[in-house]
PDB file of C-alpha atoms in Angstrom:
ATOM      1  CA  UNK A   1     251.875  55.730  27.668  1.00 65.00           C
ATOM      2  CA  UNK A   2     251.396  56.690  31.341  1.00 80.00           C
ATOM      3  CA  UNK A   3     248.123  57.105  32.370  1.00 93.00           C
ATOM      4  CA  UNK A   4     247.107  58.188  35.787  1.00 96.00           C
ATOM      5  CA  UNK A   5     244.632  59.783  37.757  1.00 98.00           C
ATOM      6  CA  UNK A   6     246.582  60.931  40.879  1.00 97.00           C
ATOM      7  CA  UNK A   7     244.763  63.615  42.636  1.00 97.00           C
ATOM      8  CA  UNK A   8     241.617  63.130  40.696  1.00 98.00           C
ATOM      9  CA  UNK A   9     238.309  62.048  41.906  1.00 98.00           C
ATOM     10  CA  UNK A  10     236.242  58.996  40.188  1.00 98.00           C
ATOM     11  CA  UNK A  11     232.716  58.252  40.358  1.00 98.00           C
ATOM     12  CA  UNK A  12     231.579  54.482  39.190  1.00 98.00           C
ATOM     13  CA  UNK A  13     228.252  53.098  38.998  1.00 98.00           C
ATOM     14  CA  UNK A  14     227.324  49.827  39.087  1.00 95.00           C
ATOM     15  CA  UNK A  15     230.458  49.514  40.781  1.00 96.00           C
ATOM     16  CA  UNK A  16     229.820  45.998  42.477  1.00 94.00           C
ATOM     17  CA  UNK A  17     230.698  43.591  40.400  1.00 90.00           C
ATOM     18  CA  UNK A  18     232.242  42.912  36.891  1.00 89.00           C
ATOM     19  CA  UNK A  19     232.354  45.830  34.919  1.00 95.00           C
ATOM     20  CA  UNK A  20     232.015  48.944  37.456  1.00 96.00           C
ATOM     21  CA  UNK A  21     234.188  46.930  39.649  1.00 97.00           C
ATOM     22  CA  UNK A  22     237.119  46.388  37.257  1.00 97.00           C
ATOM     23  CA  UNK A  23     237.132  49.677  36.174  1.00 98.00           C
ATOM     24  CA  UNK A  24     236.425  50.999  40.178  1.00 98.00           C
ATOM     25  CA  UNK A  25     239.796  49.312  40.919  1.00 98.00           C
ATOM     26  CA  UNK A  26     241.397  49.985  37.555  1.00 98.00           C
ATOM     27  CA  UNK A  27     240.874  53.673  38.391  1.00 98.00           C
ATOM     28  CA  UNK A  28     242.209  53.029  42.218  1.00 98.00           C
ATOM     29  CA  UNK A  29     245.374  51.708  40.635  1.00 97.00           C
ATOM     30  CA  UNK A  30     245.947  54.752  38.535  1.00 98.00           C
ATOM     31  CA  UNK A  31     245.869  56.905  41.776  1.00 98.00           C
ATOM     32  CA  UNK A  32     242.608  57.972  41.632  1.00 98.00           C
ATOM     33  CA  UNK A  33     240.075  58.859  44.895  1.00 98.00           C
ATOM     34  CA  UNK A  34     237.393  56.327  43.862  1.00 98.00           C
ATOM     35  CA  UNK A  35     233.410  56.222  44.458  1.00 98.00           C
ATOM     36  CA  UNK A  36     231.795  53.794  44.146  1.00 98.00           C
ATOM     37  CA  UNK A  37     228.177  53.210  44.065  1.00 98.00           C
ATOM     38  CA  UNK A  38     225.736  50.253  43.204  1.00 97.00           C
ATOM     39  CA  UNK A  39     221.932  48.942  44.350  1.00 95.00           C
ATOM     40  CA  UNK A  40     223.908  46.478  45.975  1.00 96.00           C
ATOM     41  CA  UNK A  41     225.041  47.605  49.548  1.00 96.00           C
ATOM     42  CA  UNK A  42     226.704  44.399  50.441  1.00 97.00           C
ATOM     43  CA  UNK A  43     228.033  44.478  47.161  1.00 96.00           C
ATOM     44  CA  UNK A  44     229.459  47.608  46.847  1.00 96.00           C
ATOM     45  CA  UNK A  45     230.814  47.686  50.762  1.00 97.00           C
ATOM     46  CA  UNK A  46     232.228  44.789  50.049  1.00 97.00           C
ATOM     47  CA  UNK A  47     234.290  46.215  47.037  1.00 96.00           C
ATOM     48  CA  UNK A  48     235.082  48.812  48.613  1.00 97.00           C
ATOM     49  CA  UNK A  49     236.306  47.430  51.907  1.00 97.00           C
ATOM     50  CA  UNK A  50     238.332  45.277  49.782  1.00 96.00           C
ATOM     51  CA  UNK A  51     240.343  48.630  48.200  1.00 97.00           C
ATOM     52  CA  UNK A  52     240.230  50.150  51.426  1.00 97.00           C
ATOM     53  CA  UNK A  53     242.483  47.409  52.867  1.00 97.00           C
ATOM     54  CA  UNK A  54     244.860  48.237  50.093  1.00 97.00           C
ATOM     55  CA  UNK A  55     245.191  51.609  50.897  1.00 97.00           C
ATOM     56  CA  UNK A  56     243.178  53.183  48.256  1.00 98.00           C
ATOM     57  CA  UNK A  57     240.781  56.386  49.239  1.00 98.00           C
ATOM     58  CA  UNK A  58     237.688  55.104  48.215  1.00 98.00           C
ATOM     59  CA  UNK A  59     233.782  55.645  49.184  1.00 98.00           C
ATOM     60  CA  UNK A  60     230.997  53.270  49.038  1.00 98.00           C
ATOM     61  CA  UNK A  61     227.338  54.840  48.618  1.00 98.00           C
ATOM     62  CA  UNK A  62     224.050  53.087  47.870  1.00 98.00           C
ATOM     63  CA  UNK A  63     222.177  54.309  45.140  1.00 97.00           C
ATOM     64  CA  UNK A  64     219.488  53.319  42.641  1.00 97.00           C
ATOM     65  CA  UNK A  65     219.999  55.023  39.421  1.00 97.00           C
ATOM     66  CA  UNK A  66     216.482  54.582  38.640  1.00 97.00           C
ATOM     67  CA  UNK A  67     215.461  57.303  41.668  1.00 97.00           C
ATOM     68  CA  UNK A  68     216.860  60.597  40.848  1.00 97.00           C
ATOM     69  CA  UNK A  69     216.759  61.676  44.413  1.00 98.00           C
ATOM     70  CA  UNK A  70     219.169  58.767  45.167  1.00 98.00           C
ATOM     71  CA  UNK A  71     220.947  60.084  42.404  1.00 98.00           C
ATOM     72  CA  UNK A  72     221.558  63.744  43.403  1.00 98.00           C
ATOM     73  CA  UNK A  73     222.273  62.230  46.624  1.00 98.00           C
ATOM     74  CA  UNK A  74     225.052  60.035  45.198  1.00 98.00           C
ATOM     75  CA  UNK A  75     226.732  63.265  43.587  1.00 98.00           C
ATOM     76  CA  UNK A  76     226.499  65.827  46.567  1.00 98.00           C
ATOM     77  CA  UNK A  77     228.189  62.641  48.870  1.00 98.00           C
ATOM     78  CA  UNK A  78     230.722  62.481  46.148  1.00 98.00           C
ATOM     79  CA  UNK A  79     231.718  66.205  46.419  1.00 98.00           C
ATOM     80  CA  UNK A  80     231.487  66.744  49.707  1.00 98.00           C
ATOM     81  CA  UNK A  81     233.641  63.826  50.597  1.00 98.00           C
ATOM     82  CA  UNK A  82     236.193  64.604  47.806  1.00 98.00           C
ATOM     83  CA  UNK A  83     235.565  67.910  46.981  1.00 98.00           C
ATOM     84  CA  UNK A  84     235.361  67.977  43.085  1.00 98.00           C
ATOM     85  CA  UNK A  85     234.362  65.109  40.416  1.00 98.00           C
ATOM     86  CA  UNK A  86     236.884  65.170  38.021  1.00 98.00           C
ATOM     87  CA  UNK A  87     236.008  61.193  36.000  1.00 98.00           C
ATOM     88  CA  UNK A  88     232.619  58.970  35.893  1.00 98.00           C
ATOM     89  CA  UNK A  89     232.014  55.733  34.400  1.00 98.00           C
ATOM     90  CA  UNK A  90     228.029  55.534  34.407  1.00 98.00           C
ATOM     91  CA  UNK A  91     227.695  51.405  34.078  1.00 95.00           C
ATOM     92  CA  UNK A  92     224.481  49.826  34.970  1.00 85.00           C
ATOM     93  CA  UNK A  93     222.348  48.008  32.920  1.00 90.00           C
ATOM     94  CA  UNK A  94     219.916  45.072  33.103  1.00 92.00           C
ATOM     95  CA  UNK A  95     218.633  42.811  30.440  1.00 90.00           C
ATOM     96  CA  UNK A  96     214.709  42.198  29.471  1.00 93.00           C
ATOM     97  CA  UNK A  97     213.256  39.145  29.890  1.00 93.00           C
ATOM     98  CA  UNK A  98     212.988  37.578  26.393  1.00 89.00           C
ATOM     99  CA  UNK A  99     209.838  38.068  24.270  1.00 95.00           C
ATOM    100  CA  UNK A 100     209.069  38.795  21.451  1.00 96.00           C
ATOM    101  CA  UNK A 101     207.926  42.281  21.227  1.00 96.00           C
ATOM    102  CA  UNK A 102     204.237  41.892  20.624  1.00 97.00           C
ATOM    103  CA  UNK A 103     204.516  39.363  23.807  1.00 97.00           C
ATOM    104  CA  UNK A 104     206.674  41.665  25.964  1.00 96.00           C
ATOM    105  CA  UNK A 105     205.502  43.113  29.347  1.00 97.00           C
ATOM    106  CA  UNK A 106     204.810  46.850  30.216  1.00 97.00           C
ATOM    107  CA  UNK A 107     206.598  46.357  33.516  1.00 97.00           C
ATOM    108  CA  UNK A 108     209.536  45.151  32.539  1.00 97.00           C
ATOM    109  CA  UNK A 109     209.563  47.772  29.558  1.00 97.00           C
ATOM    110  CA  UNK A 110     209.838  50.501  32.337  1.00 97.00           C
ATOM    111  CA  UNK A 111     212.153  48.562  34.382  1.00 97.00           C
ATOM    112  CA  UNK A 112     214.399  48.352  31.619  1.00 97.00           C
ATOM    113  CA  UNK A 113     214.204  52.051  30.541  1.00 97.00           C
ATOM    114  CA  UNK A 114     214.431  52.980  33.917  1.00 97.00           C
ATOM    115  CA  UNK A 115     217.932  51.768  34.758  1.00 97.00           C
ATOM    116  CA  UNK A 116     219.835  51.505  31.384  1.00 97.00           C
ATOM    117  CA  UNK A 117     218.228  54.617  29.704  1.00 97.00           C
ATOM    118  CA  UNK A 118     216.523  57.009  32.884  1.00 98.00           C
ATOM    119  CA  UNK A 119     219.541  55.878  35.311  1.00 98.00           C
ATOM    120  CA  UNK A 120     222.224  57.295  32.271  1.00 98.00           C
ATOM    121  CA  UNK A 121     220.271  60.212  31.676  1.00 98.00           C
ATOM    122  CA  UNK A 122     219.711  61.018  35.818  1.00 98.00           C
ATOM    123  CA  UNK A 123     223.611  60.520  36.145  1.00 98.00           C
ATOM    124  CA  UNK A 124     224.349  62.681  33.525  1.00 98.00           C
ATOM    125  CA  UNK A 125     222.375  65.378  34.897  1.00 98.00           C
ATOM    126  CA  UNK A 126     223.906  65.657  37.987  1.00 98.00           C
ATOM    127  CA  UNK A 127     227.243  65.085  37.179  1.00 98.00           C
ATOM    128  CA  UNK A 128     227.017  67.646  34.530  1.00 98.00           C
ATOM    129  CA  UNK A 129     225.652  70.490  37.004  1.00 98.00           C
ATOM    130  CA  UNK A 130     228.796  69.871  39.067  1.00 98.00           C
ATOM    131  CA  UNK A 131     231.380  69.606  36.077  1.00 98.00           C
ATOM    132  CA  UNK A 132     229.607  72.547  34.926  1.00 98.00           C
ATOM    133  CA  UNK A 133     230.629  74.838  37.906  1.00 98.00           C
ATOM    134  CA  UNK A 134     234.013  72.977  37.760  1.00 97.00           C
ATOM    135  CA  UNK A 135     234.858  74.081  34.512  1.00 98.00           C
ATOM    136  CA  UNK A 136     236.452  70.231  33.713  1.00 98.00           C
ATOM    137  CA  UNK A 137     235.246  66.729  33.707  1.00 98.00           C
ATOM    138  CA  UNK A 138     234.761  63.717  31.340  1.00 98.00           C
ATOM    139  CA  UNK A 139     232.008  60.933  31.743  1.00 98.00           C
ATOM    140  CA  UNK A 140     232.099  57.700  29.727  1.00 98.00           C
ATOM    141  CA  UNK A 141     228.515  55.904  29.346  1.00 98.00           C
ATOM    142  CA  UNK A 142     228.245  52.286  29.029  1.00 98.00           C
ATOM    143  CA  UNK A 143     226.045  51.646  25.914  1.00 97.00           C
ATOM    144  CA  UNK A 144     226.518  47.872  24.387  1.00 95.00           C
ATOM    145  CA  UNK A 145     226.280  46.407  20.882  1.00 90.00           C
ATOM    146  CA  UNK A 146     223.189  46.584  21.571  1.00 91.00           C
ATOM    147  CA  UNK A 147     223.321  50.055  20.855  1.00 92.00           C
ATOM    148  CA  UNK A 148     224.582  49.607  17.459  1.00 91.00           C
ATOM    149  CA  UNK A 149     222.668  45.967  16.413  1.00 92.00           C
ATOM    150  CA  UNK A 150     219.574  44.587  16.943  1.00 92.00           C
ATOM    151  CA  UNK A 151     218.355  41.736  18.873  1.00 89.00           C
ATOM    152  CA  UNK A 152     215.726  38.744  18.162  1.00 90.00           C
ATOM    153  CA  UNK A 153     213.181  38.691  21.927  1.00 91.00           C
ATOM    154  CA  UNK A 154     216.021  41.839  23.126  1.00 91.00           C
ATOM    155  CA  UNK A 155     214.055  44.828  21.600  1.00 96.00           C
ATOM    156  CA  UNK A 156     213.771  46.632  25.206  1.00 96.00           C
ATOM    157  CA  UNK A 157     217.247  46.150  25.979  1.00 96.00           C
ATOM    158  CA  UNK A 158     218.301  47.115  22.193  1.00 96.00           C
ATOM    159  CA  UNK A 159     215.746  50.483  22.197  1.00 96.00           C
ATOM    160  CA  UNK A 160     218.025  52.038  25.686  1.00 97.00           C
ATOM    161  CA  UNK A 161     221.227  50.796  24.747  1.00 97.00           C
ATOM    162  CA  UNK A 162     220.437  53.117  21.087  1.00 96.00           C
ATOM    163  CA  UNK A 163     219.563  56.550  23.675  1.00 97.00           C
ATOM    164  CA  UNK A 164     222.569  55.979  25.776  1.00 98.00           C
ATOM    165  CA  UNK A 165     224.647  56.832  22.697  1.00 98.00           C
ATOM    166  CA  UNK A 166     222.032  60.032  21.993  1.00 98.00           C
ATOM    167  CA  UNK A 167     222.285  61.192  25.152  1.00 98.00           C
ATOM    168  CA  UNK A 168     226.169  60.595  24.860  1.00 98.00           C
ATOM    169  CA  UNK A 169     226.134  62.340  21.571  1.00 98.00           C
ATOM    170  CA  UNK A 170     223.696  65.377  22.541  1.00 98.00           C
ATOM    171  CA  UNK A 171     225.486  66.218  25.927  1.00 98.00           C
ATOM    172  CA  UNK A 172     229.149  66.188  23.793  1.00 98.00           C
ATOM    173  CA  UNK A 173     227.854  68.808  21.825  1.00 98.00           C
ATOM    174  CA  UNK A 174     226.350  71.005  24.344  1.00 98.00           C
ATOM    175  CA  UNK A 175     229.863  70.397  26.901  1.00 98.00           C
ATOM    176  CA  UNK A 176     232.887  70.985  24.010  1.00 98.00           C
ATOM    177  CA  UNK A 177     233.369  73.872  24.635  1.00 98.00           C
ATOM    178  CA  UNK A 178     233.018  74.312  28.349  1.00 98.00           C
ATOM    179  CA  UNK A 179     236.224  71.894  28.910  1.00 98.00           C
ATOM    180  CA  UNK A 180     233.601  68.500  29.258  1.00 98.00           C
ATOM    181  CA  UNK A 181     233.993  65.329  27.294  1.00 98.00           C
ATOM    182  CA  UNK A 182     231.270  62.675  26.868  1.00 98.00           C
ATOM    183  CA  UNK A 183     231.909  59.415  25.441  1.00 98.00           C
ATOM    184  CA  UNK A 184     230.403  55.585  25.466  1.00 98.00           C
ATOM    185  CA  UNK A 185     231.761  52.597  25.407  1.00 98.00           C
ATOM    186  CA  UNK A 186     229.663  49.809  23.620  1.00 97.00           C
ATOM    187  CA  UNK A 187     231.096  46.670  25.513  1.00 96.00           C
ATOM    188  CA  UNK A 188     230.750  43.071  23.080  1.00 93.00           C
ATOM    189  CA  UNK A 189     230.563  39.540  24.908  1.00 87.00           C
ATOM    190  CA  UNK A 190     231.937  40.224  28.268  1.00 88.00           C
ATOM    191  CA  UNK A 191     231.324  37.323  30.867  1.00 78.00           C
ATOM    192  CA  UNK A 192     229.630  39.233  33.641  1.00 69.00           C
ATOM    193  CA  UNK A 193     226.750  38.087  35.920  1.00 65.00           C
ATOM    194  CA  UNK A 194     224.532  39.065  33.264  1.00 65.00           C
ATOM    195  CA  UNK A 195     226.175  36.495  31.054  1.00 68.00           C
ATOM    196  CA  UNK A 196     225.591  33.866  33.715  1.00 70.00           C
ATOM    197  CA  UNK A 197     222.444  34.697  34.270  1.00 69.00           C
ATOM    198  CA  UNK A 198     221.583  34.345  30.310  1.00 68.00           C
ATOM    199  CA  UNK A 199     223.353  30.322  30.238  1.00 65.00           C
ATOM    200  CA  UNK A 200     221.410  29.975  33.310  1.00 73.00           C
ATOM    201  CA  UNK A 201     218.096  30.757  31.473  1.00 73.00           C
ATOM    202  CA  UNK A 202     219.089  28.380  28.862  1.00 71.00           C
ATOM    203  CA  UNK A 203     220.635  31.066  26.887  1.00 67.00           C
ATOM    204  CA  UNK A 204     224.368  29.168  26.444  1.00 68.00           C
ATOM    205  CA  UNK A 205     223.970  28.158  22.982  1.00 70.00           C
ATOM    206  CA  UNK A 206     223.121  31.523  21.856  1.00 69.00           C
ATOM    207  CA  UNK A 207     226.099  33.043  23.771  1.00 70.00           C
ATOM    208  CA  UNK A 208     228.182  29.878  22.229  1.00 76.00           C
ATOM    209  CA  UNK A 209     226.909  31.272  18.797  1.00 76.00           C
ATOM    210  CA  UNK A 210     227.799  34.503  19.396  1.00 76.00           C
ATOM    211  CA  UNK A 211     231.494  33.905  20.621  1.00 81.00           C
ATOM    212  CA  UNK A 212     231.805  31.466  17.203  1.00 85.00           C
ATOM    213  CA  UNK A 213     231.217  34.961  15.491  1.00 85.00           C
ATOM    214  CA  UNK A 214     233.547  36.977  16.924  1.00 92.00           C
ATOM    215  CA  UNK A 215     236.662  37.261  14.561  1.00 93.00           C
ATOM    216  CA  UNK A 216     239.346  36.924  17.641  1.00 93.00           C
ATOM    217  CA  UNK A 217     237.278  33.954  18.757  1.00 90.00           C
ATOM    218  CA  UNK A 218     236.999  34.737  22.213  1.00 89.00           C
ATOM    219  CA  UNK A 219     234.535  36.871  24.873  1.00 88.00           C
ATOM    220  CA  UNK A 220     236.308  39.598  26.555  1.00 94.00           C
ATOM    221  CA  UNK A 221     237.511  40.794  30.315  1.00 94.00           C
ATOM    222  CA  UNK A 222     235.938  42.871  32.198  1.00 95.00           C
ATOM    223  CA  UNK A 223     239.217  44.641  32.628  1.00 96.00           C
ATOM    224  CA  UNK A 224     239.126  45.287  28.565  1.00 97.00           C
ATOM    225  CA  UNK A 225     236.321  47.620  29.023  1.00 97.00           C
ATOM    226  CA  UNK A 226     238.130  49.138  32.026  1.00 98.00           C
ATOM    227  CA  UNK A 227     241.450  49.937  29.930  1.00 97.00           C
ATOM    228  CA  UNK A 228     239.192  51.697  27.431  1.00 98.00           C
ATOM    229  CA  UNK A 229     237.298  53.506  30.043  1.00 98.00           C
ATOM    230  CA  UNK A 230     240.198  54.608  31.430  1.00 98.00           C
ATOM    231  CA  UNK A 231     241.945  56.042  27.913  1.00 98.00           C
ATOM    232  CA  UNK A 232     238.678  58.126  27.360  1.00 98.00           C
ATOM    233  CA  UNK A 233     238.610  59.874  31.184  1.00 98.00           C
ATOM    234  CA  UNK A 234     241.829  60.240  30.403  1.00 98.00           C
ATOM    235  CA  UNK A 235     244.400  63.376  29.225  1.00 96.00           C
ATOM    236  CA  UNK A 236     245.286  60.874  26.448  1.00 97.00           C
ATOM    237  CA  UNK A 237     242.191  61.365  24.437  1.00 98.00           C
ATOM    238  CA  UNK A 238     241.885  65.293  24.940  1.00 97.00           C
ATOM    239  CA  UNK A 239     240.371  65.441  21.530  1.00 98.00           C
ATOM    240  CA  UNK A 240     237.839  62.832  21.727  1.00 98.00           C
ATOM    241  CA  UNK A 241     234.143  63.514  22.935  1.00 98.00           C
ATOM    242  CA  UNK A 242     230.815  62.297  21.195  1.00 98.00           C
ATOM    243  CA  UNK A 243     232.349  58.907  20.463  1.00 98.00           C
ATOM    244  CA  UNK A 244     230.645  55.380  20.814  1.00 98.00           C
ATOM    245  CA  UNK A 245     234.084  52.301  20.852  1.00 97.00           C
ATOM    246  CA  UNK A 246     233.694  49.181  20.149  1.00 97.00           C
ATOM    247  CA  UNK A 247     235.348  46.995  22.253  1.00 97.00           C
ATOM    248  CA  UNK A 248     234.008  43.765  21.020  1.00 95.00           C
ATOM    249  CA  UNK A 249     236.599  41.296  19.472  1.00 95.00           C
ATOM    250  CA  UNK A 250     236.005  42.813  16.131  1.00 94.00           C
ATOM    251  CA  UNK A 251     232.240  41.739  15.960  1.00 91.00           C
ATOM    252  CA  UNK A 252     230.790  45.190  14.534  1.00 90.00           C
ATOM    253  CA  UNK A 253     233.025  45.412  11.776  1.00 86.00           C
ATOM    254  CA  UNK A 254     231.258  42.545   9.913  1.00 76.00           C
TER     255      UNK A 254
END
């Protein structure tokens, strides 16, 4: 199966590192005009420098997903630059700081929500007005097992991940029929910064647990996630919208 994205235009959040970034180049390699956005200016000019120098049309914007301004500045860049928004892996997310949930903190709460849950939802919003007048498009949301499973000292992180599939879901239904697809991907143990940051916070053993559980007995690649992204934005899966994949070694199936 061939897939590509020649004369297409992707949009990637979180785009500068890990996840966003192997699916940012993953879309790059399929042809694709690629933007791609993160908090992270260094980060994300860096990326994209680095796919400029390979000859790939790409653009680099700032952006917080948790402002919507930045947000409907993001998109109007996007389309002005490119001229349509055909693909859009929405990626961010951040994890709480463990607590129990009588012990967890109001701010981090709404920093949480605000990026994994608020930042989807913002996306979204734009993205659909301009697939909308379009007539075409399909989005892919990063939700998590987290989504589908809960998590001891997590429950922040494991009430967003839950809304990124309704949004997912809700938006699906309302799009069908206008030529739109929405689906999520619910990545398993992927060694990203965030993973590093958890064996850093004396988190290994759980994470050493958790890859003991998975039946193929390994974490996965960031470019795993990217593959599946890329099947969903994809002519391949006309007839799939309102789905949430697994790609997690087989762990939900237990």
């Amino acid at each position: 199966m061939n897939i590509t994205f020649e004369n297409k235009v992707a949009l990637v959040t979180g785009a500068g590192s890990r996840l966003g970034l192997a699916t940012a180049k993953a879309f790059a390699l399929s042809g694709a005009s690629v933007v791609l956005t993160d908090w992270d200016k260094g980060a994300v000019n860096s990326a994209s420098d680095e796919l400029k120098s390979r000859g790939y049309a790409v653009l680099a914007v700032q952006c917080d997903v948790a402002d919507d301004a930045q947000v409907e500045a993001m998109i109007a860049q996007s389309v002005s630059t490119f001229g349509k928004l055909d693909v859009v892996y929405n990626n961010p997310g951040v994890q709480n700081v463990l607590a129990e949930t009588a012990d967890s903190a109001r701010d981090d709460y709404d920093r949480v929500m605000s990026i994994n849950l608020r930042g989807v939802w913002s996306c979204m919003k734009f993205e659909l007005q301009q697939m909308r007048k379009q007539g075409s498009g399909a989005i892919v949301n990063c939700s998590s097992l987290g989504g589908l499973v809960g998590g001891s000292q997590r429950a922040t992180y494991h009430a967003a991940k839950p809304g990124v599939i309704g949004l997912t879901k809700s938006a699906a239904l309302e799009y069908a029929g206008r030529g739109i697809r929405v689906n999520a991907v619910c990545p398993g143990l992927i060694w990203t910064p965030m993973a590093d940051r958890m064996v850093a916070g004396g988190q290994g053993g759980a994470l050493e647990a958790m890859t003991a559980s998975i039946p193929m007995g390994r974490h996965g690649r960031p470019e795993e996630i990217a593959d599946a992204v890329l099947w969903l934005c994809s002519d391949a899966s006309s007839y799939v919208t309102g789905q949430s994949i697994s790609v997690d070694g087989g762990f939900i199936m237990r």
